CSV table of C-alpha atoms in Angstrom, one decimal:
chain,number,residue,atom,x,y,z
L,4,UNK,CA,-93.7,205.4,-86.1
L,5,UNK,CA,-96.0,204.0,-83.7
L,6,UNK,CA,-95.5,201.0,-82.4
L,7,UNK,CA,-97.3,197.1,-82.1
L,8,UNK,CA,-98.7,197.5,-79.1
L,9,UNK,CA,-100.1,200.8,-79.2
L,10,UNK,CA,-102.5,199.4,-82.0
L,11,UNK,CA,-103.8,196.5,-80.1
L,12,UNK,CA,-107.2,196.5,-78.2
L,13,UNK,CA,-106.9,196.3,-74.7
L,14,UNK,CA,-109.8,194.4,-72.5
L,15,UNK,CA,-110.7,195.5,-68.7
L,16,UNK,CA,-112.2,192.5,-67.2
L,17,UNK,CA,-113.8,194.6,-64.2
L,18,UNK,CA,-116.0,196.5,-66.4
L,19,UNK,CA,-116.3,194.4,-69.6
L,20,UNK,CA,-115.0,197.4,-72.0
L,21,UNK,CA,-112.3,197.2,-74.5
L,22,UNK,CA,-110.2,199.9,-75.8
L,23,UNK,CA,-108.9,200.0,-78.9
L,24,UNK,CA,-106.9,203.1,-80.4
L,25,UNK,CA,-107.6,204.9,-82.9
L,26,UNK,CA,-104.7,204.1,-85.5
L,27,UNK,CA,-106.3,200.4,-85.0
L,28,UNK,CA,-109.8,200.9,-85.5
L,29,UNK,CA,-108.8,202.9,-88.6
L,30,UNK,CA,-107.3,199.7,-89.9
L,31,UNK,CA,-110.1,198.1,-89.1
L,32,UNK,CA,-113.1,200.4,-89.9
L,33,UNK,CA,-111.3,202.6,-92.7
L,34,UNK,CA,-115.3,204.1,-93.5
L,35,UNK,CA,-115.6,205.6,-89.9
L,36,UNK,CA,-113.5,208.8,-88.5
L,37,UNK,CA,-110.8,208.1,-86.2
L,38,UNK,CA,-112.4,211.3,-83.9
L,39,UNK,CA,-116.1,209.1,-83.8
L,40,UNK,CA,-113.9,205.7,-82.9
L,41,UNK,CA,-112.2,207.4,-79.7
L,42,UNK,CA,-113.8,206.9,-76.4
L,43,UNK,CA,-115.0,203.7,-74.5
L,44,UNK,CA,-117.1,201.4,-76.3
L,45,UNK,CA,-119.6,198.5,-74.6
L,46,UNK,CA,-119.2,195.2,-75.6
L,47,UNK,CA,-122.1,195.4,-77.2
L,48,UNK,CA,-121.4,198.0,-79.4
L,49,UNK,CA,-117.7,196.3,-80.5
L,50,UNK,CA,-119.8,193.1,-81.3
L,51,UNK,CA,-121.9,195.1,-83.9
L,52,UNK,CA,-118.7,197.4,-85.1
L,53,UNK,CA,-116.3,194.7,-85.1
L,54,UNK,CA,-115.7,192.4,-88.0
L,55,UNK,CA,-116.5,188.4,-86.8
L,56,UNK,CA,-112.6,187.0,-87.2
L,57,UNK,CA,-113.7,183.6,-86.3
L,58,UNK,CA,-115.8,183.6,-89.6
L,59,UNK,CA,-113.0,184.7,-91.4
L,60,UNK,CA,-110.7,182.0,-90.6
L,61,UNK,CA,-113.3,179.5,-90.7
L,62,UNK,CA,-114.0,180.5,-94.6
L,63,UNK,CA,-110.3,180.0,-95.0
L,64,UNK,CA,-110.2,177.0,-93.2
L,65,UNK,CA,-113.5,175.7,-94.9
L,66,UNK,CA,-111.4,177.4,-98.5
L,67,UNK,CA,-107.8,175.2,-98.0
L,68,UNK,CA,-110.0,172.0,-97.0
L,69,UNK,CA,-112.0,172.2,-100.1
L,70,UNK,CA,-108.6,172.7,-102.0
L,71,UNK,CA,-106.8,169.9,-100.2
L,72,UNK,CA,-110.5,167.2,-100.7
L,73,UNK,CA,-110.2,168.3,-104.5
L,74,UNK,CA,-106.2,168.1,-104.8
L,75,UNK,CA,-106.3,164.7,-103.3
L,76,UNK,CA,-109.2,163.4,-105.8
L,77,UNK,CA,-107.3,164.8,-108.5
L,78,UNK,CA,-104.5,162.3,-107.4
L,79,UNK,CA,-106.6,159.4,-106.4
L,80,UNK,CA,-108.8,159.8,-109.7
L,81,UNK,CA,-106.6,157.4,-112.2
L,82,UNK,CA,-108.8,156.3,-114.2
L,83,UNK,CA,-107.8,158.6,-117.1
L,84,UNK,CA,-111.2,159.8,-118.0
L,85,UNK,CA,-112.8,163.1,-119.0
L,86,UNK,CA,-115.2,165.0,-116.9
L,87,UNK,CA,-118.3,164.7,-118.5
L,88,UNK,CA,-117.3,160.3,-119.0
L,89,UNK,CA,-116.6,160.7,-115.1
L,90,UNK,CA,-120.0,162.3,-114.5
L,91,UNK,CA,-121.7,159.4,-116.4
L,92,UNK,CA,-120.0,157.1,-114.7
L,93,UNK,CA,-121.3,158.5,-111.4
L,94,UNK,CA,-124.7,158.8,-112.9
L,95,UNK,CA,-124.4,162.3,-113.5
L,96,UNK,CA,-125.6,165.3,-116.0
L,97,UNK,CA,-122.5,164.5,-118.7
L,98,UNK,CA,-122.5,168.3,-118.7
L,99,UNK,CA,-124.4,171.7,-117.8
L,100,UNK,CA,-123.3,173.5,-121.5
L,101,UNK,CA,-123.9,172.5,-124.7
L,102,UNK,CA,-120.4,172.8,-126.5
L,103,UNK,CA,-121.2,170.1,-129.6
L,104,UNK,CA,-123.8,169.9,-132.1
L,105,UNK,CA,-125.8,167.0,-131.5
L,106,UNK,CA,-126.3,168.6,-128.1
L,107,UNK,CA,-129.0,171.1,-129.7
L,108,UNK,CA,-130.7,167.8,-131.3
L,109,UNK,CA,-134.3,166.9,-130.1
L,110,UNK,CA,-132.7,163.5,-129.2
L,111,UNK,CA,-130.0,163.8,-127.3
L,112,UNK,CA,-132.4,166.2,-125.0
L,113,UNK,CA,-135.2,164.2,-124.8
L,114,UNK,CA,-132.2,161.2,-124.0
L,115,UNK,CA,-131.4,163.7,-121.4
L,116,UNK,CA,-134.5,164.0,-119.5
L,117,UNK,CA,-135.3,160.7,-119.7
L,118,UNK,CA,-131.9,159.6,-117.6
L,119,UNK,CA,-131.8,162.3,-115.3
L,120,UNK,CA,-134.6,164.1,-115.2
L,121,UNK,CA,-134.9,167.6,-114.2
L,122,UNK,CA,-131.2,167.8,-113.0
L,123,UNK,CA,-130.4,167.6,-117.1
L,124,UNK,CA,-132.4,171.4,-117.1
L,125,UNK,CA,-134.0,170.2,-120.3
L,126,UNK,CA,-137.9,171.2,-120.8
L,127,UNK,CA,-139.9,168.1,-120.3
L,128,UNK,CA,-141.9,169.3,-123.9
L,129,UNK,CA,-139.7,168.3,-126.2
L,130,UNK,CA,-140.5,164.6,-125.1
L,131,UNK,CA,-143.6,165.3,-126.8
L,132,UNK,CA,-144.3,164.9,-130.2
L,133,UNK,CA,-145.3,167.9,-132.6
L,134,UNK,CA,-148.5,167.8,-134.7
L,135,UNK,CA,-146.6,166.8,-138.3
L,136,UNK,CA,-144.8,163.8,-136.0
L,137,UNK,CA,-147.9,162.8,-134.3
L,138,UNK,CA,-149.8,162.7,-137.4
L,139,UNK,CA,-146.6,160.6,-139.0
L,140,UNK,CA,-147.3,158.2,-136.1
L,141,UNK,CA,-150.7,157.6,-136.7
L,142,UNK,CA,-150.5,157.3,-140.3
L,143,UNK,CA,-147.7,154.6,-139.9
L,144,UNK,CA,-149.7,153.1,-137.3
L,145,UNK,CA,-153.1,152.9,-139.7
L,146,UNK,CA,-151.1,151.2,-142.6
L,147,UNK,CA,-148.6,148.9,-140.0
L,148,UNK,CA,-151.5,147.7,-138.0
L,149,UNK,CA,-154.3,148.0,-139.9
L,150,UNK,CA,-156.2,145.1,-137.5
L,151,UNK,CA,-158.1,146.8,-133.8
L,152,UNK,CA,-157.3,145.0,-130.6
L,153,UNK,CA,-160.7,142.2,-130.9
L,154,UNK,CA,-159.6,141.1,-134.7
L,155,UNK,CA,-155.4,140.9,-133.0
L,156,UNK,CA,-156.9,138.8,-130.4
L,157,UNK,CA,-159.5,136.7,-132.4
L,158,UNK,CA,-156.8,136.2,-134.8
L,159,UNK,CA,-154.2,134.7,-132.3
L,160,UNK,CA,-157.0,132.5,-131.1
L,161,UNK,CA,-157.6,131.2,-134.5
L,162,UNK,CA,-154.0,130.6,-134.8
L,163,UNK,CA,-153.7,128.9,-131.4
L,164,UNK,CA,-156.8,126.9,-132.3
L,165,UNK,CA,-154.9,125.7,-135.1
L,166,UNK,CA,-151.6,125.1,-133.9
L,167,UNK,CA,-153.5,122.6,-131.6
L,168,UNK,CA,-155.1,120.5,-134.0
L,169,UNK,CA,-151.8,120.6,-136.1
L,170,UNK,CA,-150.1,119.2,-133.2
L,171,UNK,CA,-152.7,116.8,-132.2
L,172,UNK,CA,-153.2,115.4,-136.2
L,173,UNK,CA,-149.4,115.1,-135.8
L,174,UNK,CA,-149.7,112.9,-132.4
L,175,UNK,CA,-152.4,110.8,-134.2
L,176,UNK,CA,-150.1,110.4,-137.1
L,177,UNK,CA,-146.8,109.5,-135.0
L,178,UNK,CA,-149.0,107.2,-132.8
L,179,UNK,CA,-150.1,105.7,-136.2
L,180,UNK,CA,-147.0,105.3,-137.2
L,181,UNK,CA,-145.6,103.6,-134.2
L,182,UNK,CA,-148.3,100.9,-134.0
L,183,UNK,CA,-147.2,99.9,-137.4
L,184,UNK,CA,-143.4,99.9,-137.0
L,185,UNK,CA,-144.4,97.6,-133.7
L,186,UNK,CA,-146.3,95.4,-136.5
L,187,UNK,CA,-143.6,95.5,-139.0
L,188,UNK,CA,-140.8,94.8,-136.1
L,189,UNK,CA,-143.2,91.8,-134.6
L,190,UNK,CA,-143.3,90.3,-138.9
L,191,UNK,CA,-139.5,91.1,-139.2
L,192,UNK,CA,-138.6,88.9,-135.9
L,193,UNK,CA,-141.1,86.1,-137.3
L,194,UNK,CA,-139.5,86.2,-140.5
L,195,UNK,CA,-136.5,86.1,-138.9
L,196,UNK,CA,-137.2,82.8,-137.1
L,197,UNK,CA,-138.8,81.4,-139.8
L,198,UNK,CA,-135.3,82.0,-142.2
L,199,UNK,CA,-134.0,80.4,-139.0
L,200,UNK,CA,-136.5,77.3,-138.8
L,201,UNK,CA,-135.9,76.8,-143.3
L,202,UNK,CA,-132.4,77.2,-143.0
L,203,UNK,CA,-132.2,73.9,-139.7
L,204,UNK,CA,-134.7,72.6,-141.4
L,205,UNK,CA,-132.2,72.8,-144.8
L,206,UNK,CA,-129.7,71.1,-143.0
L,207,UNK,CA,-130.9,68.5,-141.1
L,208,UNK,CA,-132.2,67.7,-145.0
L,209,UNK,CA,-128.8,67.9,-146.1
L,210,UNK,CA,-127.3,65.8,-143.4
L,211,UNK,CA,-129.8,63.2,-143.8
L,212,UNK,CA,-129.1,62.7,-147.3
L,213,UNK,CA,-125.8,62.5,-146.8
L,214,UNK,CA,-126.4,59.8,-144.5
L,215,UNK,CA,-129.3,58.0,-146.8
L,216,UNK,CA,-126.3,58.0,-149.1
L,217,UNK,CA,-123.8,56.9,-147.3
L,218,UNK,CA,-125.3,54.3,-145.8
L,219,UNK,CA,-126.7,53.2,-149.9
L,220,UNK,CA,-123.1,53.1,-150.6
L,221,UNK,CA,-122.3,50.9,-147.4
L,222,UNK,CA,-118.8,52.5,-147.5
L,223,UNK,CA,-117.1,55.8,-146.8
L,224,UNK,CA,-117.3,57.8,-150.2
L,225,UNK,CA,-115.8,61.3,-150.8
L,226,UNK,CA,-119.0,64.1,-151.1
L,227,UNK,CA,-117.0,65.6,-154.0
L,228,UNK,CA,-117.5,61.9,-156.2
L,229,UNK,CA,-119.5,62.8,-158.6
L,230,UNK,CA,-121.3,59.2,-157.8
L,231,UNK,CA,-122.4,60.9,-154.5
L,232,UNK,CA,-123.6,64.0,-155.9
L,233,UNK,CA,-125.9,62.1,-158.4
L,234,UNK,CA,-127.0,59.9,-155.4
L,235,UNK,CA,-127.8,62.9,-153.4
L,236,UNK,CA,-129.8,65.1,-156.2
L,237,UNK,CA,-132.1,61.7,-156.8
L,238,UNK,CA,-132.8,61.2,-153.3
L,239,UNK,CA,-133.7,64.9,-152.7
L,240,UNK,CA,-135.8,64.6,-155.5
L,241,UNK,CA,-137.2,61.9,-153.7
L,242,UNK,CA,-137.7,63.4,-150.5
L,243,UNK,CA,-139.5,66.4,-152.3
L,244,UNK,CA,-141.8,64.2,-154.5
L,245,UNK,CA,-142.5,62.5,-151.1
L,246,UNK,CA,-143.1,65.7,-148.6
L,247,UNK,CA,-145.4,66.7,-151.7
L,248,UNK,CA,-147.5,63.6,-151.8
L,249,UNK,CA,-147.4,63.9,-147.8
L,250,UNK,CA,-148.9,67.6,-148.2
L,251,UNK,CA,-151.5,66.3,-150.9
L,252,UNK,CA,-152.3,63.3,-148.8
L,253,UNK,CA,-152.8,65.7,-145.7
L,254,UNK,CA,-154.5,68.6,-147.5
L,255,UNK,CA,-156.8,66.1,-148.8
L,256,UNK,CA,-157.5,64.6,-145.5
L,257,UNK,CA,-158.3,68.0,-143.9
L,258,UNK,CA,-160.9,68.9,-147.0
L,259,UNK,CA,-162.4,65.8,-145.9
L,260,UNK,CA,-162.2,66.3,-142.5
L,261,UNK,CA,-163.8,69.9,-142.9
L,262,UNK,CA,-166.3,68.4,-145.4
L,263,UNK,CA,-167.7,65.7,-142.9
L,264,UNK,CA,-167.7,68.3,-140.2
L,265,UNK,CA,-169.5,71.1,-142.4
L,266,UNK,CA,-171.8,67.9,-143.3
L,267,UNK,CA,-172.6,67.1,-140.1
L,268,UNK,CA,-173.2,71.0,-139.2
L,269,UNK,CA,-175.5,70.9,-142.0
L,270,UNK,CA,-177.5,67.4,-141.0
L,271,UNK,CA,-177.8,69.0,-137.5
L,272,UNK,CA,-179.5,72.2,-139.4
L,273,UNK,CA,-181.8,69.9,-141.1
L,274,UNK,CA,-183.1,68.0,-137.8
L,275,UNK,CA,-183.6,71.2,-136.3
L,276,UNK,CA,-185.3,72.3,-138.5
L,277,UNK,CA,-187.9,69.0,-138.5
L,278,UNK,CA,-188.1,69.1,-135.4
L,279,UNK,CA,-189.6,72.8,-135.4
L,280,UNK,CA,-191.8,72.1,-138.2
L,281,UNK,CA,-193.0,69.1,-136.6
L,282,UNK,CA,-193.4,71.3,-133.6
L,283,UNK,CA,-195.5,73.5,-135.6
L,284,UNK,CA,-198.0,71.4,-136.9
L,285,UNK,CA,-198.3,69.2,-133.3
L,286,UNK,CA,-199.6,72.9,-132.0
């Protein structure tokens, strides 16, 4: 049995050549002869024979690291869901093969493409419409908007137009309708005050024919005697018949007040015109 270190190269730093047996070099090269591997060798020539066994162990390296990224993001990925969820998630392709039946549908690929483009390896084609569906679409248009783009904008016009008188007729009407509730608020407070006025005015009548009454009795009389109440009805009739003739007297008075003045109005008139007749015939 040969041993360990008969099958290790040896190096010769004055020259720069390694030896390496031939029991290694079979291990190593099993596709050349161990006669054509025995002999010095450059360093040259063991750079193009030899395998590179820093490559190697970077590959592994570069091989357990990958392993260990994805083993750990296997334990830090908690969320519970499934790949292709995940892959939306991270705005990702959902997936690369179609395993369900609505992923063969026109939709879904055209749903596809329009998300993620060309990294969803659908043919940007199907997006368009074949010649049946674009001749659906333009029958549906014709019937669903029959109008062109002038008559849609001529019509909104119209419609703008009118929804501007509507709303100024309505501010007309409202304005309208506020001058008058000012005038019916302005009769409602006068009426108020005149209620107000009659109703003093009621009493003081009241209190002074109490008084007239009392003082006609020359004594203190109870108002519920029937002796007072007959005493007060005939003075307030009275009173009334008086305030009437008082009205008549004074109604009469301005008649003939108004009569003298229209009468002197009209005598004024009459001088006038003298006085431009006579002015007429003097010229």
């Amino acid at each position: 049995m040969t041993s360990l270190s008969g099958l290790l190269p040896t190096f010769s730093k004055e020259n720069g050549r390694l030896f390496i047996s031939g029991q290694l070099w079979k291990v190593l090269s099993p596709s050349f002869s161990t006669g054509a591997c025995r002999g010095v060798k450059t360093v040259a020539a063991e750079e193009a024979t030899l395998p590179d066994l820093d490559h190697v162990d970077a590959d592994a390296e570069d091989q357990d690291t990958s392993a260990e990224a994805e083993r750990i993001q296997k334990i830090r990925d908690i969320s519970g869901l499934r790949p292709n969820h995940r892959n939306i998630v991270h705005r990702v392709c959902p997936t690369e093969e179609k395993v369900l039946p609505h992923h063969y549908t026109t939709y879904y690929n055209k749903r596809m493409f329009g998300r993620y483009g060309y990294a969803s390896g659908v043919n940007p084609g199907l997006c368009w419409p074949t010649q049946e569906q674009l001749a659906e679409i333009k029958e549906y248009e014709r019937v669903a908007y029959p109008y062109s783009i002038m008559e849609v904008a001529k019509r909104e016009l119209e419609k703008e137009e009118a929804e501007k008188e509507r709303i100024l007729s309505r501010d007309a009407e409202v304005a309208d309708k506020y001058q008058k509730m000012l005038k019916l608020k302005e009769e409602f407070l006068k009426r108020k005050v005149k209620e107000k006025e009659e109703a003093e005015a009621a009493k003081a009548f009241k209190n002074r024919l109490i008084e007239e009454v009392r003082l006609h009795f020359n004594y203190t009389i109870n108002e519920r005697d029937e002796r007072f109440r007959l005493e007060v009805k005939e003075r307030a009739k009275q009173l009334r018949e008086k305030e009437k003739l008082e009205k008549k007297t004074l109604k009469k008075e301005k008649q003939a007040v108004d009569k003298a003045a229209k009468f002197e109005i009209q005598k004024k008139q009459l001088l006038a015109e003298e006085e431009r007749k006579a002015a007429v015939k003097s010229t």
